[in-house]
Amino acid sequence: MRLRDVPRNLALLLCVFTASFAGPADAHNSRAPLNTSGLPIANLTHGQLHVMDRYRNAIVDLAARQVSPDVETRTLYNFVNLQFAYCLWGLVPGALTNEDNPFNGCSHAYLAGSKALLDQLQRSSGDPAKANELASRIQSDMLRENTALQICSNGAAPLNTGEIILPEWAGVPFNPLKTLLIFIGICILTGLLLAGFRKSNKEAA
């Protein structure tokens, strides 16, 4: 590939990559997952979301301490951590309390994944006592807080480890990820253009 073709090809790739963040990402997950190649995950009601948020760290820590986890446990563990990172580690205000928040859909994903991970630990762990204890505490909290009655539109459809739920970037006034990508792309393209210009001058000389 010729050097002068690199900026044009890179620009095309950058546009495609950036477009994946610029458009709606179905964060408000009211549909069935398009990719069902992974493990199915039951969604949560709005009330269950708040309970699971209190126990997510304990569940992930317990999963990380498993000596020989099975494939399903590893898959769910990776899904929860990846989904949590995509949802900016749960740091966005109102992500759990407001179902219209652009990050509410991805919050459902990593917390529902945490519940599925705990269920899997109960089934597959060599010593399920701690998993059973966590599950019992979570169940008690859910019953006490009547979480099943607190319905949320983002909890209507099931999830799947084969499909990551991204935040609804179109609903965010300032998109830091998109801005960063554009800035990096401009810097790369500028550098390549300057390198190509200098090479052309040397060849002409």
XYZ file of C-alpha atoms in Angstrom:
205
model
C 0.000 0.000 0.000
C 1.399 3.388 -0.990
C 2.023 5.951 1.725
C -0.289 8.501 0.197
C -3.125 5.965 0.384
C -2.698 5.431 4.143
C -4.420 8.639 5.345
C -7.397 8.031 3.075
C -7.795 4.407 4.201
C -7.275 5.311 7.845
C -9.852 8.074 7.580
C -12.367 5.574 6.238
C -11.681 3.170 9.102
C -11.934 6.002 11.633
C -15.286 7.108 10.240
C -16.682 3.581 10.473
C -15.353 3.116 14.022
C -16.615 6.479 15.235
C -20.023 5.896 13.680
C -20.458 2.844 15.878
C -20.384 5.176 18.906
C -22.286 8.058 17.375
C -25.505 6.205 16.627
C -28.103 4.800 19.034
C -26.804 1.731 20.855
C -30.074 0.337 22.142
C -29.105 1.066 25.725
C -32.803 1.063 26.565
C -32.970 -2.654 26.127
C -36.628 -3.292 25.357
C -35.858 -5.823 22.629
C -34.459 -9.339 22.566
C -30.685 -9.529 21.951
C -29.646 -9.735 18.301
C -26.683 -11.965 19.155
C -27.774 -15.081 21.028
C -24.538 -17.026 20.589
C -23.598 -16.633 24.257
C -25.278 -17.498 27.535
C -28.808 -16.178 28.141
C -29.235 -13.838 31.107
C -32.534 -13.051 32.792
C -33.072 -9.310 33.173
C -33.904 -7.482 36.414
C -36.713 -5.239 37.562
C -35.896 -1.680 38.586
C -36.029 -2.621 42.262
C -33.809 -5.683 41.841
C -31.250 -3.435 40.172
C -30.672 -1.512 43.406
C -30.291 -4.661 45.489
C -27.818 -6.244 43.072
C -25.763 -3.070 43.011
C -25.019 -3.555 46.705
C -23.699 -7.077 46.129
C -21.948 -6.825 42.758
C -18.452 -6.412 44.186
C -18.886 -9.371 46.536
C -20.090 -11.592 43.674
C -17.231 -10.613 41.353
C -14.672 -11.078 44.134
C -16.073 -14.515 44.915
C -15.912 -15.513 41.249
C -12.315 -14.269 40.982
C -11.282 -16.558 43.853
C -12.511 -19.717 42.141
C -9.601 -22.107 41.605
C -10.893 -23.920 38.510
C -13.983 -22.109 37.223
C -15.957 -23.740 34.440
C -16.542 -22.179 31.023
C -19.907 -20.678 31.972
C -18.468 -19.017 35.073
C -15.559 -17.539 33.117
C -17.909 -16.335 30.381
C -20.232 -14.593 32.832
C -17.322 -13.176 34.828
C -15.771 -11.669 31.706
C -19.134 -10.344 30.539
C -19.833 -8.605 33.848
C -16.403 -6.946 33.969
C -16.506 -5.868 30.329
C -20.067 -4.585 30.583
C -19.201 -2.739 33.808
C -16.304 -0.974 32.052
C -18.483 -0.020 29.069
C -20.941 1.477 31.563
C -18.123 3.654 32.994
C -17.838 1.547 36.150
C -21.215 2.645 37.476
C -20.008 6.195 38.091
C -22.650 8.042 36.052
C -25.204 9.795 38.324
C -28.761 8.557 37.933
C -27.790 5.446 35.966
C -29.685 3.211 38.407
C -32.451 5.521 39.589
C -33.635 6.961 36.262
C -34.762 4.559 33.551
C -34.449 7.352 30.965
C -30.767 7.780 31.781
C -28.564 6.828 28.776
C -26.610 4.485 31.076
C -29.592 2.690 32.611
C -29.705 -0.029 29.958
C -26.046 -0.985 30.339
C -26.479 -0.895 34.125
C -29.188 -3.530 33.766
C -26.731 -5.614 31.750
C -23.845 -5.748 34.211
C -26.080 -6.168 37.257
C -28.235 -8.853 35.643
C -24.980 -10.507 34.597
C -23.831 -10.390 38.237
C -27.009 -12.198 39.311
C -26.461 -14.827 36.609
C -22.844 -15.207 37.736
C -23.937 -15.822 41.315
C -26.485 -18.406 40.165
C -23.726 -20.170 38.234
C -21.422 -20.145 41.255
C -24.156 -21.824 43.297
C -24.366 -24.582 40.687
C -20.713 -25.113 39.833
C -18.523 -24.008 42.738
C -16.645 -26.724 44.573
C -17.642 -24.980 47.804
C -20.962 -23.194 47.161
C -21.490 -22.164 50.809
C -20.446 -18.530 50.274
C -22.428 -18.270 47.049
C -25.499 -19.689 48.782
C -25.072 -17.231 51.646
C -24.875 -14.284 49.250
C -27.911 -15.526 47.330
C -29.889 -15.864 50.564
C -29.055 -12.311 51.627
C -29.983 -10.959 48.207
C -33.277 -12.853 48.198
C -34.146 -11.523 51.654
C -33.418 -7.947 50.582
C -35.504 -8.324 47.437
C -38.468 -9.709 49.345
C -38.233 -7.031 52.025
C -38.087 -4.235 49.456
C -40.798 -5.658 47.171
C -38.450 -5.349 44.210
C -40.588 -7.493 41.902
C -43.219 -4.732 41.854
C -40.832 -2.033 40.618
C -40.964 -2.500 36.861
C -38.572 -0.762 34.460
C -38.771 -0.619 30.659
C -35.092 -1.573 30.389
C -35.745 -4.801 32.276
C -38.370 -6.126 29.872
C -36.162 -8.171 27.537
C -33.595 -10.885 28.286
C -29.872 -10.352 27.780
C -27.061 -12.477 26.365
C -23.314 -12.633 26.956
C -22.875 -12.545 23.178
C -24.078 -8.937 23.028
C -22.681 -5.996 24.969
C -25.178 -3.239 25.772
C -23.564 0.135 25.145
C -24.697 3.407 26.717
C -27.110 5.403 24.584
C -24.504 7.937 23.503
C -27.060 9.863 21.444
C -28.713 10.844 24.723
C -25.486 12.208 26.214
C -24.984 15.966 25.546
C -21.189 15.564 25.604
C -19.762 12.289 24.347
C -16.207 12.031 25.761
C -15.413 8.775 23.993
C -16.420 10.057 20.586
C -14.525 13.315 21.163
C -11.397 11.392 22.187
C -11.607 9.148 19.131
C -11.955 12.095 16.787
C -9.021 13.893 18.442
C -6.777 10.810 18.203
C -7.825 10.260 14.606
C -7.035 13.845 13.646
C -3.597 13.594 15.250
C -2.818 10.340 13.434
C -4.031 11.638 10.090
C -2.071 14.879 10.504
C 1.110 12.941 11.256
C 0.661 10.674 8.258
C -0.096 13.576 5.952
C 3.052 15.394 7.089
C 5.126 12.238 6.630
C 3.730 11.752 3.133
C 4.340 15.396 2.242
C 7.970 15.227 3.401
C 8.567 12.009 1.481
C 7.097 13.552 -1.679
C 9.392 16.583 -1.311
C 12.428 14.337 -0.904
C 11.496 12.292 -3.988
C 10.930 15.484 -5.980
C 14.324 16.808 -4.900
